[in-house]
Amino acid sequence: MAFDLLWLLLPVAAASGWFAARRGAKRAPARPDGGYFEGLNFLLNEQPDRAIEVFTRMVEVDSETVEVHLALGNLFRRRGEVDRAIRIHQNLIARPSLTRTQRAGALLELGEDYLRSGVLDRAENLFRELADTGLHTAAALRRLVDIYEHEKEWEAAIGAARRLEAANGGVQRAAIAQYHCELAEIARAAGRHDDALRSVRRALSHDRRCARASILEGRLEMERGRYRSAAESLMRVDEQAPEYLAEVIEPLGECFRRLGRPERLEAFLERVLARHPETSAIIALAELRGRRSGAAEAARFLAEALERNPSLLGIQRLVRWYRSHAHGECERELSTVGECMERLFEDVPAYYCTHCGFSGRTLHWQCPGCRRWGSVKPLHGMSVNAFLASMSGRLQTSGRPADAEGRR
Ligand SMILES: [Zn+2]
């Protein structure tokens, strides 16, 4: 530990020597850098508390040592010694000699300390104060957003994210839309149907590409028995984020059945495939063709589609169709292939995060691994290449592909 701190402070000690020399040209200092060496000595003897005392005394004498304290506190926090980091930063903030900028820097660090130690209400108060000072505004607002997300205070998260966007903290509309969707889910669970629909529409007004909002809107409309508008909402997903089509094909089929127009699902899927080769649409269409014209027609359609756009899931389904109308030796051989593929698919998660590789069996709109919104995608819609990329991502991030919620 002492050596870590020592490395951190050596440049400061050198700089202090330079300052001392420079000042020495004007006036003779009594012990200009004695404090540094005294502090370093304590660190070498693994007495960081006494070192901190020394540095604290130095701050009282000379505000130029503020940076030493900030660095020290930061280091303690990174080492998990959060109480020490808090003491250092609290001492700093109590100094009346601090400039406005220095005080803001110390507030930011203290806020980080509180975050690390899990005292979220104190962290929140500090970041709110900081966001109002006009210094480190974006950093403070970003932390506030993190806190509100963690606490599931979605209204507050919306407010902080809007301020963050206004403070040049980057485009936040996709996140804001997700917060509105969270509010919609809460309202839906509480039976407040109209509130839920209002929140969903707010989500879409912030981010018209928010597929989650369209899926939710479709579900809400279905619950009200409004199947026509439900179908319109669900079909919108194709333009917003076709990788989520796997989530809407089934409810969409139900809407069309309820409307007495089941053939419209097939027409929709054909329109989808004319634009992009989504695996979930290919498989759903093969199944519809199979139901109407038999296994041979389904297999023919699927084989043609797979030649152009191969996918593991498509191949698995194709083997299933081939098996269903094979006989004798051929049937036995296809059974072996089919069973092997089924076993392989047991290990494949249904969803994975395109950013961090987190994988699982349920769709999280906020990735539990990297906390990103909208980065978890269904693997159903994945091509072979995307699937392999996801597997290599999982290996790179977790070191082992089994590190997934679905496997726990
Ligand atoms: Zn992730």
Short mmCIF file of C-alpha atoms and ligand atoms in Angstrom, two decimals:
data_model
loop_
_atom_site.label_atom_id
_atom_site.label_comp_id
_atom_site.label_asym_id
_atom_site.label_seq_id
_atom_site.Cartn_x
_atom_site.Cartn_y
_atom_site.Cartn_z
CA MET A 1 0.00 0.00 0.00
CA ALA A 2 2.71 2.45 0.95
CA PHE A 3 4.37 2.06 -2.40
CA ASP A 4 1.17 2.76 -4.33
CA LEU A 5 0.75 6.01 -2.48
CA LEU A 6 4.38 6.82 -2.78
CA TRP A 7 4.33 6.53 -6.55
CA LEU A 8 1.34 8.79 -6.60
CA LEU A 9 3.01 11.43 -4.48
CA LEU A 10 6.52 11.44 -5.91
CA PRO A 11 5.66 13.80 -8.77
CA VAL A 12 3.91 16.05 -6.28
CA ALA A 13 6.98 16.04 -4.04
CA ALA A 14 9.15 16.89 -7.03
CA ALA A 15 6.80 19.69 -8.02
CA SER A 16 6.78 20.99 -4.48
CA GLY A 17 10.57 21.08 -4.55
CA TRP A 18 10.36 23.10 -7.75
CA PHE A 19 7.83 25.49 -6.18
CA ALA A 20 10.02 25.77 -3.10
CA ALA A 21 13.05 26.57 -5.23
CA ARG A 22 11.12 29.12 -7.22
CA ARG A 23 9.78 30.77 -4.11
CA GLY A 24 13.17 30.55 -2.47
CA ALA A 25 14.39 33.03 -5.05
CA LYS A 26 12.01 35.58 -3.56
CA ARG A 27 11.84 34.64 0.10
CA ALA A 28 13.35 31.98 2.31
CA PRO A 29 10.64 29.46 3.34
CA ALA A 30 10.86 28.00 6.82
CA ARG A 31 9.95 24.39 5.85
CA PRO A 32 8.35 24.62 2.43
CA ASP A 33 8.17 20.95 1.63
CA GLY A 34 8.92 19.43 5.00
CA GLY A 35 5.28 18.34 5.25
CA TYR A 36 5.50 16.32 2.07
CA PHE A 37 8.54 14.41 3.23
CA GLU A 38 7.07 13.90 6.66
CA GLY A 39 3.92 12.53 4.98
CA LEU A 40 5.91 10.37 2.61
CA ASN A 41 7.81 8.99 5.56
CA PHE A 42 4.58 7.93 7.24
CA LEU A 43 3.47 6.27 4.02
CA LEU A 44 6.74 4.40 3.75
CA ASN A 45 6.19 3.18 7.30
CA GLU A 46 2.67 2.12 6.35
CA GLN A 47 1.04 4.72 8.56
CA PRO A 48 -1.38 6.24 6.05
CA ASP A 49 -3.54 7.82 8.77
CA ARG A 50 -0.63 9.81 10.12
CA ALA A 51 0.28 10.72 6.55
CA ILE A 52 -3.26 11.95 6.07
CA GLU A 53 -2.95 14.04 9.25
CA VAL A 54 0.17 15.63 7.85
CA PHE A 55 -1.45 16.42 4.55
CA THR A 56 -4.53 17.75 6.30
CA ARG A 57 -2.32 20.16 8.27
CA MET A 58 -0.68 21.20 5.02
CA VAL A 59 -4.00 22.09 3.44
CA GLU A 60 -4.65 24.47 6.33
CA VAL A 61 -1.39 26.24 5.55
CA ASP A 62 -1.44 26.16 1.77
CA SER A 63 -4.40 25.51 -0.48
CA GLU A 64 -2.04 24.41 -3.26
CA THR A 65 -1.93 20.99 -1.61
CA VAL A 66 -5.61 20.41 -2.40
CA GLU A 67 -4.64 18.28 -5.36
CA VAL A 68 -2.61 16.01 -3.06
CA HIS A 69 -5.68 15.44 -0.96
CA LEU A 70 -7.89 14.81 -3.93
CA ALA A 71 -5.40 12.28 -5.29
CA LEU A 72 -5.01 10.63 -1.91
CA GLY A 73 -8.73 10.38 -1.31
CA ASN A 74 -9.28 9.05 -4.80
CA LEU A 75 -6.63 6.42 -4.17
CA PHE A 76 -8.14 5.34 -0.87
CA ARG A 77 -11.53 4.99 -2.51
CA ARG A 78 -10.16 2.90 -5.33
CA ARG A 79 -8.52 0.65 -2.76
CA GLY A 80 -11.89 0.21 -1.07
CA GLU A 81 -10.94 2.34 1.97
CA VAL A 82 -13.96 4.53 1.50
CA ASP A 83 -14.15 5.82 5.10
CA ARG A 84 -10.69 7.28 4.72
CA ALA A 85 -11.55 8.83 1.38
CA ILE A 86 -14.65 10.39 2.97
CA ARG A 87 -12.60 11.84 5.86
CA ILE A 88 -10.11 13.38 3.46
CA HIS A 89 -12.73 14.94 1.25
CA GLN A 90 -14.84 16.16 4.18
CA ASN A 91 -11.75 17.84 5.64
CA LEU A 92 -11.13 19.51 2.33
CA ILE A 93 -14.64 20.83 1.99
CA ALA A 94 -14.51 22.27 5.52
CA ARG A 95 -11.57 24.52 4.57
CA PRO A 96 -12.80 28.09 4.11
CA SER A 97 -9.76 28.94 1.98
CA LEU A 98 -10.85 26.72 -0.92
CA THR A 99 -11.66 28.32 -4.24
CA ARG A 100 -15.06 27.63 -5.80
CA THR A 101 -13.49 25.26 -8.34
CA GLN A 102 -11.55 23.36 -5.69
CA ARG A 103 -14.64 22.99 -3.55
CA ALA A 104 -16.61 21.66 -6.52
CA GLY A 105 -13.84 19.14 -7.24
CA ALA A 106 -13.91 17.97 -3.62
CA LEU A 107 -17.73 17.73 -3.64
CA LEU A 108 -17.56 15.54 -6.74
CA GLU A 109 -15.04 13.24 -5.07
CA LEU A 110 -17.04 13.06 -1.83
CA GLY A 111 -20.13 12.21 -3.84
CA GLU A 112 -18.21 9.35 -5.47
CA ASP A 113 -17.16 8.18 -1.98
CA TYR A 114 -20.77 8.10 -0.81
CA LEU A 115 -21.81 6.26 -3.96
CA ARG A 116 -19.13 3.67 -3.37
CA SER A 117 -20.12 3.19 0.24
CA GLY A 118 -23.79 2.86 -0.77
CA VAL A 119 -24.98 5.99 1.09
CA LEU A 120 -27.05 7.04 -1.87
CA ASP A 121 -29.11 9.78 -0.22
CA ARG A 122 -25.98 11.70 0.78
CA ALA A 123 -24.45 11.16 -2.66
CA GLU A 124 -27.66 12.42 -4.23
CA ASN A 125 -27.66 15.59 -2.09
CA LEU A 126 -24.06 16.35 -3.01
CA PHE A 127 -24.55 15.78 -6.72
CA ARG A 128 -27.68 17.91 -6.67
CA GLU A 129 -25.78 20.74 -4.98
CA LEU A 130 -22.99 20.35 -7.50
CA ALA A 131 -25.36 20.31 -10.49
CA ASP A 132 -26.70 23.68 -9.29
CA THR A 133 -23.26 25.27 -8.94
CA GLY A 134 -22.52 25.16 -12.67
CA LEU A 135 -19.22 23.32 -12.09
CA HIS A 136 -18.87 19.63 -13.02
CA THR A 137 -22.57 19.86 -13.91
CA ALA A 138 -22.59 17.07 -16.50
CA ALA A 139 -20.60 14.70 -14.24
CA ALA A 140 -22.95 15.39 -11.32
CA LEU A 141 -26.09 14.93 -13.44
CA ARG A 142 -24.73 11.69 -14.89
CA ARG A 143 -24.26 10.38 -11.35
CA LEU A 144 -27.75 11.54 -10.39
CA VAL A 145 -29.17 9.61 -13.34
CA ASP A 146 -27.27 6.50 -12.16
CA ILE A 147 -28.66 6.92 -8.63
CA TYR A 148 -32.26 7.42 -9.80
CA GLU A 149 -31.99 4.42 -12.11
CA HIS A 150 -30.67 2.32 -9.25
CA GLU A 151 -33.45 3.53 -6.95
CA LYS A 152 -36.02 3.13 -9.74
CA GLU A 153 -37.08 6.77 -9.28
CA TRP A 154 -38.05 7.15 -12.91
CA GLU A 155 -39.63 10.62 -12.73
CA ALA A 156 -36.45 11.96 -11.11
CA ALA A 157 -34.35 10.10 -13.69
CA ILE A 158 -36.30 11.78 -16.49
CA GLY A 159 -35.69 15.22 -14.93
CA ALA A 160 -31.96 14.61 -14.44
CA ALA A 161 -31.51 13.14 -17.93
CA ARG A 162 -33.22 16.15 -19.52
CA ARG A 163 -30.94 18.50 -17.60
CA LEU A 164 -27.95 16.36 -18.58
CA GLU A 165 -28.87 16.65 -22.25
CA ALA A 166 -29.23 20.43 -21.86
CA ALA A 167 -25.79 20.55 -20.19
CA ASN A 168 -24.16 19.00 -23.28
CA GLY A 169 -24.03 15.62 -21.58
CA GLY A 170 -24.92 13.79 -24.78
CA VAL A 171 -28.20 12.65 -26.31
CA GLN A 172 -30.45 11.11 -23.65
CA ARG A 173 -33.72 10.62 -25.50
CA ALA A 174 -33.41 6.82 -25.79
CA ALA A 175 -32.85 6.55 -22.01
CA ILE A 176 -35.69 9.00 -21.28
CA ALA A 177 -38.02 6.88 -23.44
CA GLN A 178 -37.01 3.82 -21.41
CA TYR A 179 -37.82 5.66 -18.13
CA HIS A 180 -41.29 6.44 -19.50
CA CYS A 181 -41.65 2.75 -20.39
CA GLU A 182 -40.70 1.85 -16.80
CA LEU A 183 -43.45 4.19 -15.58
CA ALA A 184 -45.83 2.57 -18.05
CA GLU A 185 -45.03 -0.91 -16.72
CA ILE A 186 -45.63 0.24 -13.13
CA ALA A 187 -48.97 1.81 -14.12
CA ARG A 188 -49.96 -1.31 -16.06
CA ALA A 189 -49.16 -3.56 -13.09
CA ALA A 190 -51.29 -1.30 -10.85
CA GLY A 191 -54.20 -1.48 -13.29
CA ARG A 192 -53.85 2.20 -14.25
CA HIS A 193 -54.32 1.48 -17.91
CA ASP A 194 -54.75 5.06 -19.14
CA ASP A 195 -51.64 6.24 -17.26
CA ALA A 196 -49.69 3.37 -18.80
CA LEU A 197 -50.78 4.35 -22.32
CA ARG A 198 -49.91 7.99 -21.63
CA SER A 199 -46.40 7.01 -20.50
CA VAL A 200 -45.91 4.79 -23.54
CA ARG A 201 -46.86 7.66 -25.84
CA ARG A 202 -44.49 9.99 -24.02
CA ALA A 203 -41.76 7.38 -24.55
CA LEU A 204 -42.49 7.40 -28.28
CA SER A 205 -42.49 11.19 -28.38
CA HIS A 206 -38.94 11.17 -26.98
CA ASP A 207 -37.70 8.30 -29.08
CA ARG A 208 -39.85 7.24 -31.99
CA ARG A 209 -37.55 4.24 -32.48
CA CYS A 210 -38.32 2.84 -29.02
CA ALA A 211 -39.47 -0.71 -29.84
CA ARG A 212 -40.21 -1.40 -26.18
CA ALA A 213 -42.82 1.35 -26.18
CA SER A 214 -44.52 -0.11 -29.26
CA ILE A 215 -44.52 -3.62 -27.80
CA LEU A 216 -46.01 -2.26 -24.55
CA GLU A 217 -48.56 -0.19 -26.40
CA GLY A 218 -49.57 -3.27 -28.39
CA ARG A 219 -50.03 -5.30 -25.20
CA LEU A 220 -52.02 -2.53 -23.52
CA GLU A 221 -54.31 -2.19 -26.52
CA MET A 222 -54.81 -5.96 -26.62
CA GLU A 223 -55.80 -5.91 -22.94
CA ARG A 224 -58.47 -3.37 -23.87
CA GLY A 225 -59.64 -5.55 -26.76
CA ARG A 226 -58.54 -2.96 -29.33
CA TYR A 227 -56.84 -5.44 -31.64
CA ARG A 228 -56.61 -3.21 -34.68
CA SER A 229 -54.58 -0.50 -32.97
CA ALA A 230 -52.66 -3.20 -31.07
CA ALA A 231 -51.61 -4.73 -34.40
CA GLU A 232 -50.53 -1.31 -35.69
CA SER A 233 -48.34 -0.77 -32.62
CA LEU A 234 -46.80 -4.23 -32.84
CA MET A 235 -46.10 -3.97 -36.58
CA ARG A 236 -44.25 -0.69 -35.96
CA VAL A 237 -41.44 -2.71 -34.32
CA ASP A 238 -40.37 -3.82 -37.80
CA GLU A 239 -39.41 -0.22 -38.67
CA GLN A 240 -38.02 0.61 -35.23
CA ALA A 241 -35.83 -2.36 -34.40
CA PRO A 242 -36.49 -5.51 -36.46
CA GLU A 243 -34.24 -7.55 -34.17
CA TYR A 244 -37.15 -7.47 -31.67
CA LEU A 245 -39.61 -8.95 -34.18
CA ALA A 246 -39.40 -12.30 -32.39
CA GLU A 247 -41.18 -10.56 -29.47
CA VAL A 248 -44.19 -9.44 -31.50
CA ILE A 249 -44.95 -12.22 -34.00
CA GLU A 250 -47.02 -14.27 -31.55
CA PRO A 251 -49.17 -11.43 -30.14
CA LEU A 252 -49.56 -10.05 -33.65
CA GLY A 253 -50.87 -13.43 -34.79
CA GLU A 254 -53.39 -13.31 -31.95
CA CYS A 255 -54.54 -9.81 -32.93
CA PHE A 256 -55.18 -10.91 -36.52
CA ARG A 257 -57.00 -14.05 -35.35
CA ARG A 258 -59.23 -11.94 -33.10
CA LEU A 259 -59.91 -9.61 -36.00
CA GLY A 260 -60.88 -12.63 -38.12
CA ARG A 261 -58.03 -11.92 -40.54
CA PRO A 262 -55.38 -14.58 -39.73
CA GLU A 263 -53.92 -14.35 -43.25
CA ARG A 264 -52.66 -10.85 -42.49
CA LEU A 265 -49.82 -12.26 -40.38
CA GLU A 266 -48.41 -14.05 -43.42
CA ALA A 267 -48.70 -10.90 -45.50
CA PHE A 268 -46.93 -8.91 -42.79
CA LEU A 269 -44.08 -11.45 -42.54
CA GLU A 270 -43.65 -11.40 -46.32
CA ARG A 271 -43.37 -7.60 -46.23
CA VAL A 272 -40.76 -7.90 -43.47
CA LEU A 273 -38.70 -10.40 -45.46
CA ALA A 274 -38.81 -8.23 -48.55
CA ARG A 275 -36.93 -5.61 -46.52
CA HIS A 276 -34.63 -7.63 -44.25
CA PRO A 277 -33.94 -11.32 -43.64
CA GLU A 278 -35.03 -11.63 -40.02
CA THR A 279 -34.65 -15.22 -38.85
CA SER A 280 -37.71 -15.02 -36.59
CA ALA A 281 -39.83 -13.92 -39.58
CA ILE A 282 -38.38 -16.67 -41.80
CA ILE A 283 -39.18 -19.36 -39.22
CA ALA A 284 -42.65 -18.02 -38.47
CA LEU A 285 -43.44 -17.92 -42.18
CA ALA A 286 -42.14 -21.48 -42.66
CA GLU A 287 -44.44 -22.63 -39.85
CA LEU A 288 -47.45 -20.88 -41.39
CA ARG A 289 -46.68 -22.46 -44.78
CA GLY A 290 -46.22 -25.85 -43.06
CA ARG A 291 -49.63 -25.57 -41.40
CA ARG A 292 -51.28 -24.69 -44.67
CA SER A 293 -49.42 -26.90 -47.19
CA GLY A 294 -47.55 -29.53 -45.13
CA ALA A 295 -44.00 -30.24 -43.97
CA ALA A 296 -42.52 -30.57 -47.46
CA GLU A 297 -43.61 -27.05 -48.42
CA ALA A 298 -42.31 -25.64 -45.10
CA ALA A 299 -38.95 -27.37 -45.61
CA ARG A 300 -38.68 -26.16 -49.20
CA PHE A 301 -39.40 -22.56 -48.18
CA LEU A 302 -36.98 -22.70 -45.24
CA ALA A 303 -34.17 -24.30 -47.28
CA GLU A 304 -34.44 -21.57 -49.92
CA ALA A 305 -34.44 -18.82 -47.29
CA LEU A 306 -31.46 -20.36 -45.47
CA GLU A 307 -29.42 -20.54 -48.66
CA ARG A 308 -29.59 -16.76 -48.80
CA ASN A 309 -29.49 -16.08 -45.04
CA PRO A 310 -28.15 -18.99 -43.00
CA SER A 311 -28.96 -19.09 -39.28
CA LEU A 312 -28.42 -21.79 -36.68
CA LEU A 313 -32.01 -21.65 -35.52
CA GLY A 314 -33.19 -21.96 -39.14
CA ILE A 315 -31.02 -25.03 -39.69
CA GLN A 316 -32.36 -26.60 -36.51
CA ARG A 317 -35.96 -26.04 -37.67
CA LEU A 318 -35.11 -27.35 -41.14
CA VAL A 319 -33.79 -30.61 -39.69
CA ARG A 320 -37.04 -30.86 -37.72
CA TRP A 321 -39.14 -30.44 -40.89
CA TYR A 322 -36.99 -32.94 -42.84
CA ARG A 323 -37.37 -35.48 -40.02
CA SER A 324 -41.13 -35.13 -39.99
CA HIS A 325 -41.45 -36.54 -43.51
CA ALA A 326 -38.38 -38.85 -43.69
CA HIS A 327 -38.47 -42.67 -43.42
CA GLY A 328 -36.17 -45.58 -42.52
CA GLU A 329 -32.41 -45.04 -42.36
CA CYS A 330 -32.72 -41.40 -43.43
CA GLU A 331 -35.15 -40.68 -40.57
CA ARG A 332 -32.76 -42.27 -38.04
CA GLU A 333 -29.81 -40.23 -39.31
CA LEU A 334 -31.76 -37.01 -39.21
CA SER A 335 -32.91 -37.88 -35.68
CA THR A 336 -29.29 -38.08 -34.57
CA VAL A 337 -28.51 -34.69 -36.16
CA GLY A 338 -31.68 -33.19 -34.72
CA GLU A 339 -31.02 -34.44 -31.19
CA CYS A 340 -27.45 -33.13 -31.30
CA MET A 341 -28.74 -29.74 -32.36
CA GLU A 342 -31.41 -29.71 -29.65
CA ARG A 343 -28.68 -30.41 -27.10
CA LEU A 344 -26.51 -27.63 -28.51
CA PHE A 345 -29.43 -25.23 -28.28
CA GLU A 346 -30.00 -26.07 -24.62
CA ASP A 347 -26.80 -24.10 -23.94
CA VAL A 348 -27.76 -21.13 -26.07
CA PRO A 349 -29.30 -18.22 -24.14
CA ALA A 350 -32.44 -16.61 -25.49
CA TYR A 351 -31.05 -13.09 -25.08
CA TYR A 352 -27.64 -11.52 -25.01
CA CYS A 353 -26.17 -8.05 -24.60
CA THR A 354 -24.49 -6.75 -27.75
CA HIS A 355 -22.35 -4.48 -25.58
CA CYS A 356 -21.03 -6.60 -22.69
CA GLY A 357 -22.04 -10.13 -23.66
CA PHE A 358 -24.36 -10.68 -20.68
CA SER A 359 -26.77 -13.45 -21.57
CA GLY A 360 -29.93 -14.86 -20.09
CA ARG A 361 -33.33 -16.36 -20.63
CA THR A 362 -35.41 -13.23 -20.12
CA LEU A 363 -35.43 -9.92 -21.97
CA HIS A 364 -34.00 -7.10 -19.84
CA TRP A 365 -34.45 -3.66 -21.31
CA GLN A 366 -31.58 -2.48 -19.14
CA CYS A 367 -28.65 -4.88 -19.26
CA PRO A 368 -27.96 -6.21 -15.73
CA GLY A 369 -24.28 -6.50 -16.70
CA CYS A 370 -23.35 -3.12 -18.18
CA ARG A 371 -26.54 -1.13 -17.25
CA ARG A 372 -27.04 -0.04 -20.87
CA TRP A 373 -30.54 0.42 -22.20
CA GLY A 374 -31.72 -1.52 -25.22
CA SER A 375 -28.47 -3.46 -25.72
CA VAL A 376 -29.96 -6.87 -24.81
CA LYS A 377 -31.29 -8.49 -27.99
CA PRO A 378 -33.09 -11.74 -28.71
CA LEU A 379 -30.72 -14.33 -30.15
CA HIS A 380 -33.61 -15.76 -32.19
CA GLY A 381 -33.22 -13.03 -34.72
CA MET A 382 -29.51 -13.54 -35.01
CA SER A 383 -27.63 -14.69 -38.07
CA VAL A 384 -24.80 -17.22 -37.66
CA ASN A 385 -22.27 -14.37 -37.72
CA ALA A 386 -24.04 -12.35 -35.05
CA PHE A 387 -24.44 -15.47 -32.96
CA LEU A 388 -20.73 -16.25 -33.17
CA ALA A 389 -19.91 -12.62 -32.37
CA SER A 390 -22.12 -12.84 -29.30
CA MET A 391 -20.40 -16.02 -28.17
CA SER A 392 -16.94 -14.49 -28.59
CA GLY A 393 -18.18 -11.38 -26.74
CA ARG A 394 -19.33 -13.55 -23.88
CA LEU A 395 -16.00 -15.32 -23.75
CA GLN A 396 -14.11 -12.04 -23.80
CA THR A 397 -16.13 -10.32 -21.10
CA SER A 398 -16.86 -13.09 -18.66
CA GLY A 399 -14.08 -15.52 -19.43
CA ARG A 400 -16.64 -18.30 -19.41
CA PRO A 401 -19.84 -18.51 -21.40
CA ALA A 402 -21.73 -20.08 -18.49
CA ASP A 403 -21.63 -16.76 -16.63
CA ALA A 404 -25.23 -16.00 -17.41
CA GLU A 405 -28.40 -15.68 -15.42
CA GLY A 406 -30.15 -18.39 -17.37
CA ARG A 407 -27.54 -20.87 -16.24
CA ARG A 408 -27.56 -20.11 -12.56
ZN ZN B 1 -24.52 -5.41 -21.21
#
